[in-house]
Amino acid sequence: MPQWLEKSNRRLAKGLWWAVLIGLLGSLPFAYTRIQTEASSKKVEFVMDYRDIVQVSQTQADPKRFVEEKLQELKDAGVNAMAVYESSLEELSWEKDVTLYNAQNAALLEGKLPEYGDNRTYLLFANPEHAAVLRPIIEQAFAKIGVSVSSWSAGGREGLLLGIGPDDAYMRTLPPNPITLQKLKDEGFLIVPRLSDRLPYDDEYVGGLIDEFKALGVSSIIFDGDAVTGFADQEDEESLDKLAVRLNEAGIGIGAIENLKIPQSGLGTLAKLLDYNVMRVHSISEGEMNVGKPQTLSDRILLAVKDRNLRLIFLNASASKEAAKGQITNSIETIVKTVAGDEEEDVKGAIELIEDFGFEVGEAHSFDIHRPAAAVLWKAFAVFGSVALIAAAIGLYLPSLLALVTVIGAIGGAGVLVLDSSLLNQALALVTAIAAPTASLVLLIKWLRAKHDRKASERKEGRETGRGSGRGGDSESGRTSGLGGKGESGRTSGLGSKSESGFAGGLPSSAWGRVGASLVLFVRTAVLSLVAVPFVIAILNNITYNLVLEQFRGVSLLHLAPIALVALYAVLYGYGGTVRSNFLHLMKQPITVLWVVLIAIVGALGMYYLSRTGNSGQASGLELQFRSFLEGTFGVRPRTKEFLLGHPLLILGLFLSLRYRWGIVFLIAATLGQLSMVDTFAHLHTPIFLSATRDLLGLGLGLVLGLIAIAVWQLLEKLWRSRGRLVR
């Protein structure tokens, strides 16, 4: 590289780091407003599936009394809301509002033979008062789908005759049972309707439902099925737009259920039309409730609320046959213990746990979205700061192309600002998240290499000086300047000698000096790695990420690229030689069985490591217990890959690298901890305060374990030296 270009690139690199600093300042308003947004919703709603209670009651001798008792138990436990689905004839029969008959049973009821070929549906109302409410609902619902409806009565009870087969009739969708809605309202529960997209969208019909919900004080709706109401007719009738108008007028928000295999169709579109009046829903299924223990389930609810910003906790129950006990049991008691706790078993309930973290049970509402003033200007600073960080990182590998990379990056950054595309924003945030920990470790390796080169140079000069002085006889200079001599010159340039400051060649020579230097470098490296965090927050500053309507993609790349790039730098940009010569030298190395074994081990560890990244990774039972212990001990669980692996390896690696060149191997592995700190904040649905606490805990615990590792190393090294077998 020409000298003028090298000087120019050095000046440009310094300028880029100043640009990074300015970009950081521009990112801070986004972090502040996101903290405000996350603090705006602190009420948690415990929603019980009312249909499940009714279904469980069918196993009891007195279903109605059972429902009343369980409603009171759940209310006393702290469950404050009931989910009510669209109804059906079958569900009305479960609640004993109607009795259903096929043609044969209806004929027996009337004391006559059934008509040949009659497969219609007969029903009788159980309560005359309820009949006045339910009759028009059933008539309108079946008339709308072209089914004939006529009056029928038997045994002094009025009813209806439907021109549709019983099996088909039982499945047809009816509006939510207004009798049930009012009963639950009178019991003091909040109502959470669950609407589906099974019927063609009828704006007048939906408007009537929304008005009824508003009168009942409904504040949120959770959709049932794989699509939101109106999705199927959106293209032809703009039904989602009409539904959004109705919901906005009523002040009703919607729930977004987390961890669905396939997100509900139309949810993102409707959420945008509602200006993101959306609450995240955590659902515990019937099966999980049947086998789960209250302690485990309450801890799970706590994590959902404080770690993932969920505000609606949806509880399911079911009846199951216990062959070992010879009876039918249900999980409602488990729900009660999960929510309220169990003093006999010393189990803290979910309500007590979330209250300890500043949350309260109440009517949940969506986040109040805060945005910084002059957001476009601040984002411009953040974007170009990110571009500067990326360019500076690339410049560490391709210094001759730094100017070109900077220009291309500036053009790309301008494109990100102008287009404001979700994909482009995510791409920029991802590359920024990769660049910071990579640059942090590369700069560390570069610094260590320079210090070791300087030390080697001083050793060489010391030897040459010693030989020259020796040839000059037993002069004072020769006696004091030789290798390891005791004169003033020997103290400053001999192998293993110390200067007044305690450093040889810019590196500390004592163990305590290396410990101190390791701590300083550890903090510096961590701070530089975390530079990416404000940029990611600013670039992806959209409530859709908090609500997981959009996800920050690229987790696997973020977990792999920095490690690979740091390893590449350590190998090809190592001590001595050009990149090309180092590469050719590496390619000429003979492949041994040991190499093959090591590559296989590294590959297996890499595959396991990548399988554990993202939301799909599965933890073992032992690891889950360890996580629970950490959560209970610290309140916030530090990430094991940081405090057990990455950070201790970095501390130990720094301590060794300050003396031995091969210590850099530990620094490559320690990249894991640095990228994990950035990845913690890449979980954009997790509150910033919690992510920061998690990272700080990881750094603190990792530091302690790293110091312990140094002490163990020193002890082993001393034992090895005492046997005279230490190979240098």
Tab-separated table of C-alpha atoms in Angstrom, residues 496-716:
chain	number	residue	atom	x	y	z
A	496	GLY	CA	12.414	-11.009	31.393
A	497	SER	CA	13.687	-7.775	32.836
A	498	LYS	CA	11.534	-5.003	34.215
A	499	SER	CA	11.423	-1.322	33.621
A	500	GLU	CA	10.572	1.066	36.397
A	501	SER	CA	6.953	0.881	35.327
A	502	GLY	CA	6.947	-2.915	35.550
A	503	PHE	CA	6.528	-3.472	31.776
A	504	ALA	CA	8.774	-5.175	29.272
A	505	GLY	CA	8.103	-4.259	25.652
A	506	GLY	CA	4.833	-2.592	26.642
A	507	LEU	CA	3.524	-5.776	28.304
A	508	PRO	CA	3.289	-6.357	32.065
A	509	SER	CA	5.843	-8.896	33.208
A	510	SER	CA	4.445	-9.806	36.622
A	511	ALA	CA	1.391	-11.967	37.256
A	512	TRP	CA	-0.375	-9.182	39.136
A	513	GLY	CA	0.430	-6.774	36.341
A	514	ARG	CA	-1.113	-9.157	33.816
A	515	VAL	CA	-4.217	-9.520	35.992
A	516	GLY	CA	-4.635	-5.749	36.133
A	517	ALA	CA	-4.081	-5.362	32.398
A	518	SER	CA	-6.531	-8.210	31.732
A	519	LEU	CA	-9.244	-6.442	33.709
A	520	VAL	CA	-8.713	-3.170	31.843
A	521	LEU	CA	-8.751	-4.915	28.460
A	522	PHE	CA	-11.798	-6.969	29.477
A	523	VAL	CA	-13.800	-3.822	30.228
A	524	ARG	CA	-12.593	-2.072	27.074
A	525	THR	CA	-13.467	-5.048	24.884
A	526	ALA	CA	-16.945	-5.416	26.404
A	527	VAL	CA	-17.722	-1.707	26.007
A	528	LEU	CA	-16.657	-1.743	22.364
A	529	SER	CA	-18.760	-4.851	21.673
A	530	LEU	CA	-21.818	-3.176	23.201
A	531	VAL	CA	-21.443	-0.189	20.876
A	532	ALA	CA	-23.747	-2.058	18.479
A	533	VAL	CA	-26.638	-2.113	20.954
A	534	PRO	CA	-27.834	1.534	20.696
A	535	PHE	CA	-27.607	1.317	16.909
A	536	VAL	CA	-29.757	-1.838	16.755
A	537	ILE	CA	-32.324	-0.227	19.067
A	538	ALA	CA	-32.455	2.939	16.958
A	539	ILE	CA	-32.574	1.263	13.544
A	540	LEU	CA	-35.276	-1.219	14.580
A	541	ASN	CA	-37.252	1.274	16.626
A	542	ASN	CA	-40.708	0.021	15.714
A	543	ILE	CA	-43.406	-1.311	18.017
A	544	THR	CA	-43.889	-4.256	15.637
A	545	TYR	CA	-40.674	-5.781	16.987
A	546	ASN	CA	-41.778	-5.352	20.603
A	547	LEU	CA	-45.053	-7.100	19.760
A	548	VAL	CA	-43.246	-9.750	17.649
A	549	LEU	CA	-45.413	-8.912	14.665
A	550	GLU	CA	-42.011	-8.673	12.993
A	551	GLN	CA	-38.874	-10.505	14.068
A	552	PHE	CA	-35.224	-9.504	13.825
A	553	ARG	CA	-34.008	-12.202	11.473
A	554	GLY	CA	-30.452	-13.505	11.172
A	555	VAL	CA	-29.840	-14.957	14.639
A	556	SER	CA	-27.779	-17.875	13.317
A	557	LEU	CA	-25.545	-15.556	11.293
A	558	LEU	CA	-25.038	-13.269	14.284
A	559	HIS	CA	-23.932	-16.255	16.370
A	560	LEU	CA	-21.521	-17.602	13.780
A	561	ALA	CA	-20.024	-14.723	11.778
A	562	PRO	CA	-18.053	-12.917	14.545
A	563	ILE	CA	-16.382	-16.152	15.677
A	564	ALA	CA	-15.435	-17.047	12.103
A	565	LEU	CA	-14.189	-13.537	11.316
A	566	VAL	CA	-12.076	-13.287	14.473
A	567	ALA	CA	-10.590	-16.730	13.787
A	568	LEU	CA	-9.863	-15.668	10.209
A	569	TYR	CA	-8.054	-12.562	11.417
A	570	ALA	CA	-6.051	-14.495	13.987
A	571	VAL	CA	-4.884	-17.006	11.371
A	572	LEU	CA	-4.347	-14.863	8.273
A	573	TYR	CA	-3.447	-11.598	9.944
A	574	GLY	CA	-1.273	-13.245	12.579
A	575	TYR	CA	2.258	-12.594	13.649
A	576	GLY	CA	4.549	-12.149	10.650
A	577	GLY	CA	3.938	-12.493	6.920
A	578	THR	CA	1.292	-11.134	4.587
A	579	VAL	CA	-2.269	-12.378	4.362
A	580	ARG	CA	-1.430	-14.177	1.134
A	581	SER	CA	1.691	-15.840	2.512
A	582	ASN	CA	-0.111	-16.901	5.679
A	583	PHE	CA	-2.922	-18.391	3.608
A	584	LEU	CA	-0.504	-20.296	1.360
A	585	HIS	CA	1.407	-21.502	4.392
A	586	LEU	CA	-1.830	-22.765	5.928
A	587	MET	CA	-2.809	-24.551	2.723
A	588	LYS	CA	0.537	-26.343	2.618
A	589	GLN	CA	0.159	-27.779	6.092
A	590	PRO	CA	-0.115	-31.588	6.121
A	591	ILE	CA	-3.470	-32.941	7.229
A	592	THR	CA	-3.013	-35.266	10.169
A	593	VAL	CA	-5.404	-37.519	12.017
A	594	LEU	CA	-5.287	-35.038	14.893
A	595	TRP	CA	-6.453	-32.273	12.559
A	596	VAL	CA	-9.359	-34.390	11.343
A	597	VAL	CA	-10.392	-35.221	14.906
A	598	LEU	CA	-10.164	-31.586	15.987
A	599	ILE	CA	-12.178	-30.403	12.968
A	600	ALA	CA	-14.848	-33.027	13.681
A	601	ILE	CA	-15.058	-31.946	17.328
A	602	VAL	CA	-15.240	-28.263	16.415
A	603	GLY	CA	-17.877	-29.012	13.771
A	604	ALA	CA	-20.013	-31.005	16.206
A	605	LEU	CA	-19.758	-28.285	18.830
A	606	GLY	CA	-20.638	-25.694	16.197
A	607	MET	CA	-23.731	-27.600	15.078
A	608	TYR	CA	-24.889	-28.001	18.676
A	609	TYR	CA	-24.193	-24.338	19.359
A	610	LEU	CA	-26.211	-23.203	16.337
A	611	SER	CA	-29.047	-25.587	17.226
A	612	ARG	CA	-29.343	-23.819	20.573
A	613	THR	CA	-29.651	-20.325	19.097
A	614	GLY	CA	-32.954	-18.590	18.430
A	615	ASN	CA	-36.362	-19.563	19.805
A	616	SER	CA	-36.292	-23.124	18.501
A	617	GLY	CA	-33.427	-24.390	20.647
A	618	GLN	CA	-34.360	-27.046	23.208
A	619	ALA	CA	-32.778	-27.107	26.655
A	620	SER	CA	-32.282	-30.273	28.693
A	621	GLY	CA	-34.103	-30.862	31.957
A	622	LEU	CA	-30.907	-30.296	33.951
A	623	GLU	CA	-30.273	-27.014	32.168
A	624	LEU	CA	-33.833	-25.882	32.808
A	625	GLN	CA	-33.334	-26.562	36.520
A	626	PHE	CA	-30.098	-24.582	36.452
A	627	ARG	CA	-31.854	-21.717	34.696
A	628	SER	CA	-34.586	-21.771	37.325
A	629	PHE	CA	-31.940	-21.626	40.053
A	630	LEU	CA	-30.295	-18.604	38.432
A	631	GLU	CA	-33.659	-16.913	37.986
A	632	GLY	CA	-34.587	-17.481	41.602
A	633	THR	CA	-31.190	-16.351	42.871
A	634	PHE	CA	-30.698	-13.182	40.838
A	635	GLY	CA	-34.222	-12.328	39.718
A	636	VAL	CA	-32.888	-12.012	36.178
A	637	ARG	CA	-31.152	-14.957	34.556
A	638	PRO	CA	-27.702	-14.210	33.100
A	639	ARG	CA	-26.914	-16.101	29.913
A	640	THR	CA	-24.826	-19.197	30.527
A	641	LYS	CA	-22.871	-18.796	27.297
A	642	GLU	CA	-21.641	-15.460	28.657
A	643	PHE	CA	-20.828	-15.983	32.334
A	644	LEU	CA	-19.852	-19.672	32.143
A	645	LEU	CA	-18.026	-19.682	28.799
A	646	GLY	CA	-17.334	-16.457	26.946
A	647	HIS	CA	-16.330	-14.057	29.719
A	648	PRO	CA	-14.155	-16.458	31.781
A	649	LEU	CA	-12.392	-17.498	28.570
A	650	LEU	CA	-11.772	-13.842	27.734
A	651	ILE	CA	-10.282	-13.087	31.161
A	652	LEU	CA	-8.087	-16.198	31.083
A	653	GLY	CA	-7.205	-15.648	27.424
A	654	LEU	CA	-6.121	-12.073	28.102
A	655	PHE	CA	-3.982	-13.168	31.037
A	656	LEU	CA	-2.252	-15.801	28.900
A	657	SER	CA	-2.016	-13.658	25.756
A	658	LEU	CA	-0.130	-10.984	27.671
A	659	ARG	CA	2.647	-13.574	28.086
A	660	TYR	CA	2.174	-16.260	25.437
A	661	ARG	CA	1.289	-15.734	21.792
A	662	TRP	CA	-0.800	-18.913	21.696
A	663	GLY	CA	-3.194	-17.432	24.276
A	664	ILE	CA	-5.067	-15.841	21.362
A	665	VAL	CA	-6.790	-19.206	20.840
A	666	PHE	CA	-8.804	-18.473	23.985
A	667	LEU	CA	-9.724	-15.038	22.626
A	668	ILE	CA	-11.241	-16.604	19.511
A	669	ALA	CA	-13.465	-18.804	21.670
A	670	ALA	CA	-14.245	-15.813	23.908
A	671	THR	CA	-15.924	-14.093	20.952
A	672	LEU	CA	-18.955	-16.152	21.969
A	673	GLY	CA	-19.511	-14.019	25.058
A	674	GLN	CA	-19.130	-10.718	23.209
A	675	LEU	CA	-21.616	-11.530	20.465
A	676	SER	CA	-24.028	-12.983	23.018
A	677	MET	CA	-24.157	-9.635	24.839
A	678	VAL	CA	-25.272	-7.960	21.615
A	679	ASP	CA	-27.704	-10.779	20.876
A	680	THR	CA	-29.328	-10.242	24.283
A	681	PHE	CA	-30.500	-6.831	23.100
A	682	ALA	CA	-31.455	-8.256	19.695
A	683	HIS	CA	-34.429	-9.875	21.473
A	684	LEU	CA	-36.442	-6.725	20.880
A	685	HIS	CA	-39.511	-7.944	22.785
A	686	THR	CA	-37.442	-8.019	25.988
A	687	PRO	CA	-37.326	-4.778	28.009
A	688	ILE	CA	-34.083	-2.814	27.685
A	689	PHE	CA	-33.636	-2.609	31.445
A	690	LEU	CA	-33.836	-6.383	31.810
A	691	SER	CA	-31.402	-6.983	28.918
A	692	ALA	CA	-28.925	-4.540	30.458
A	693	THR	CA	-29.238	-6.235	33.847
A	694	ARG	CA	-28.692	-9.626	32.240
A	695	ASP	CA	-25.530	-8.454	30.474
A	696	LEU	CA	-24.123	-6.795	33.598
A	697	LEU	CA	-24.768	-9.926	35.652
A	698	GLY	CA	-23.043	-12.003	33.005
A	699	LEU	CA	-20.030	-9.688	33.011
A	700	GLY	CA	-19.785	-9.693	36.802
A	701	LEU	CA	-20.126	-13.450	37.237
A	702	GLY	CA	-17.882	-14.103	34.245
A	703	LEU	CA	-15.233	-11.826	35.724
A	704	VAL	CA	-15.265	-13.744	39.010
A	705	LEU	CA	-15.047	-17.114	37.243
A	706	GLY	CA	-12.308	-15.764	34.995
A	707	LEU	CA	-10.225	-14.709	37.992
A	708	ILE	CA	-10.749	-18.159	39.502
A	709	ALA	CA	-9.568	-19.684	36.210
A	710	ILE	CA	-6.427	-17.514	36.363
A	711	ALA	CA	-5.733	-18.667	39.920
A	712	VAL	CA	-6.137	-22.310	38.888
A	713	TRP	CA	-3.843	-21.757	35.897
A	714	GLN	CA	-1.189	-20.130	38.068
A	715	LEU	CA	-1.343	-23.019	40.512
A	716	LEU	CA	-1.019	-25.617	37.746
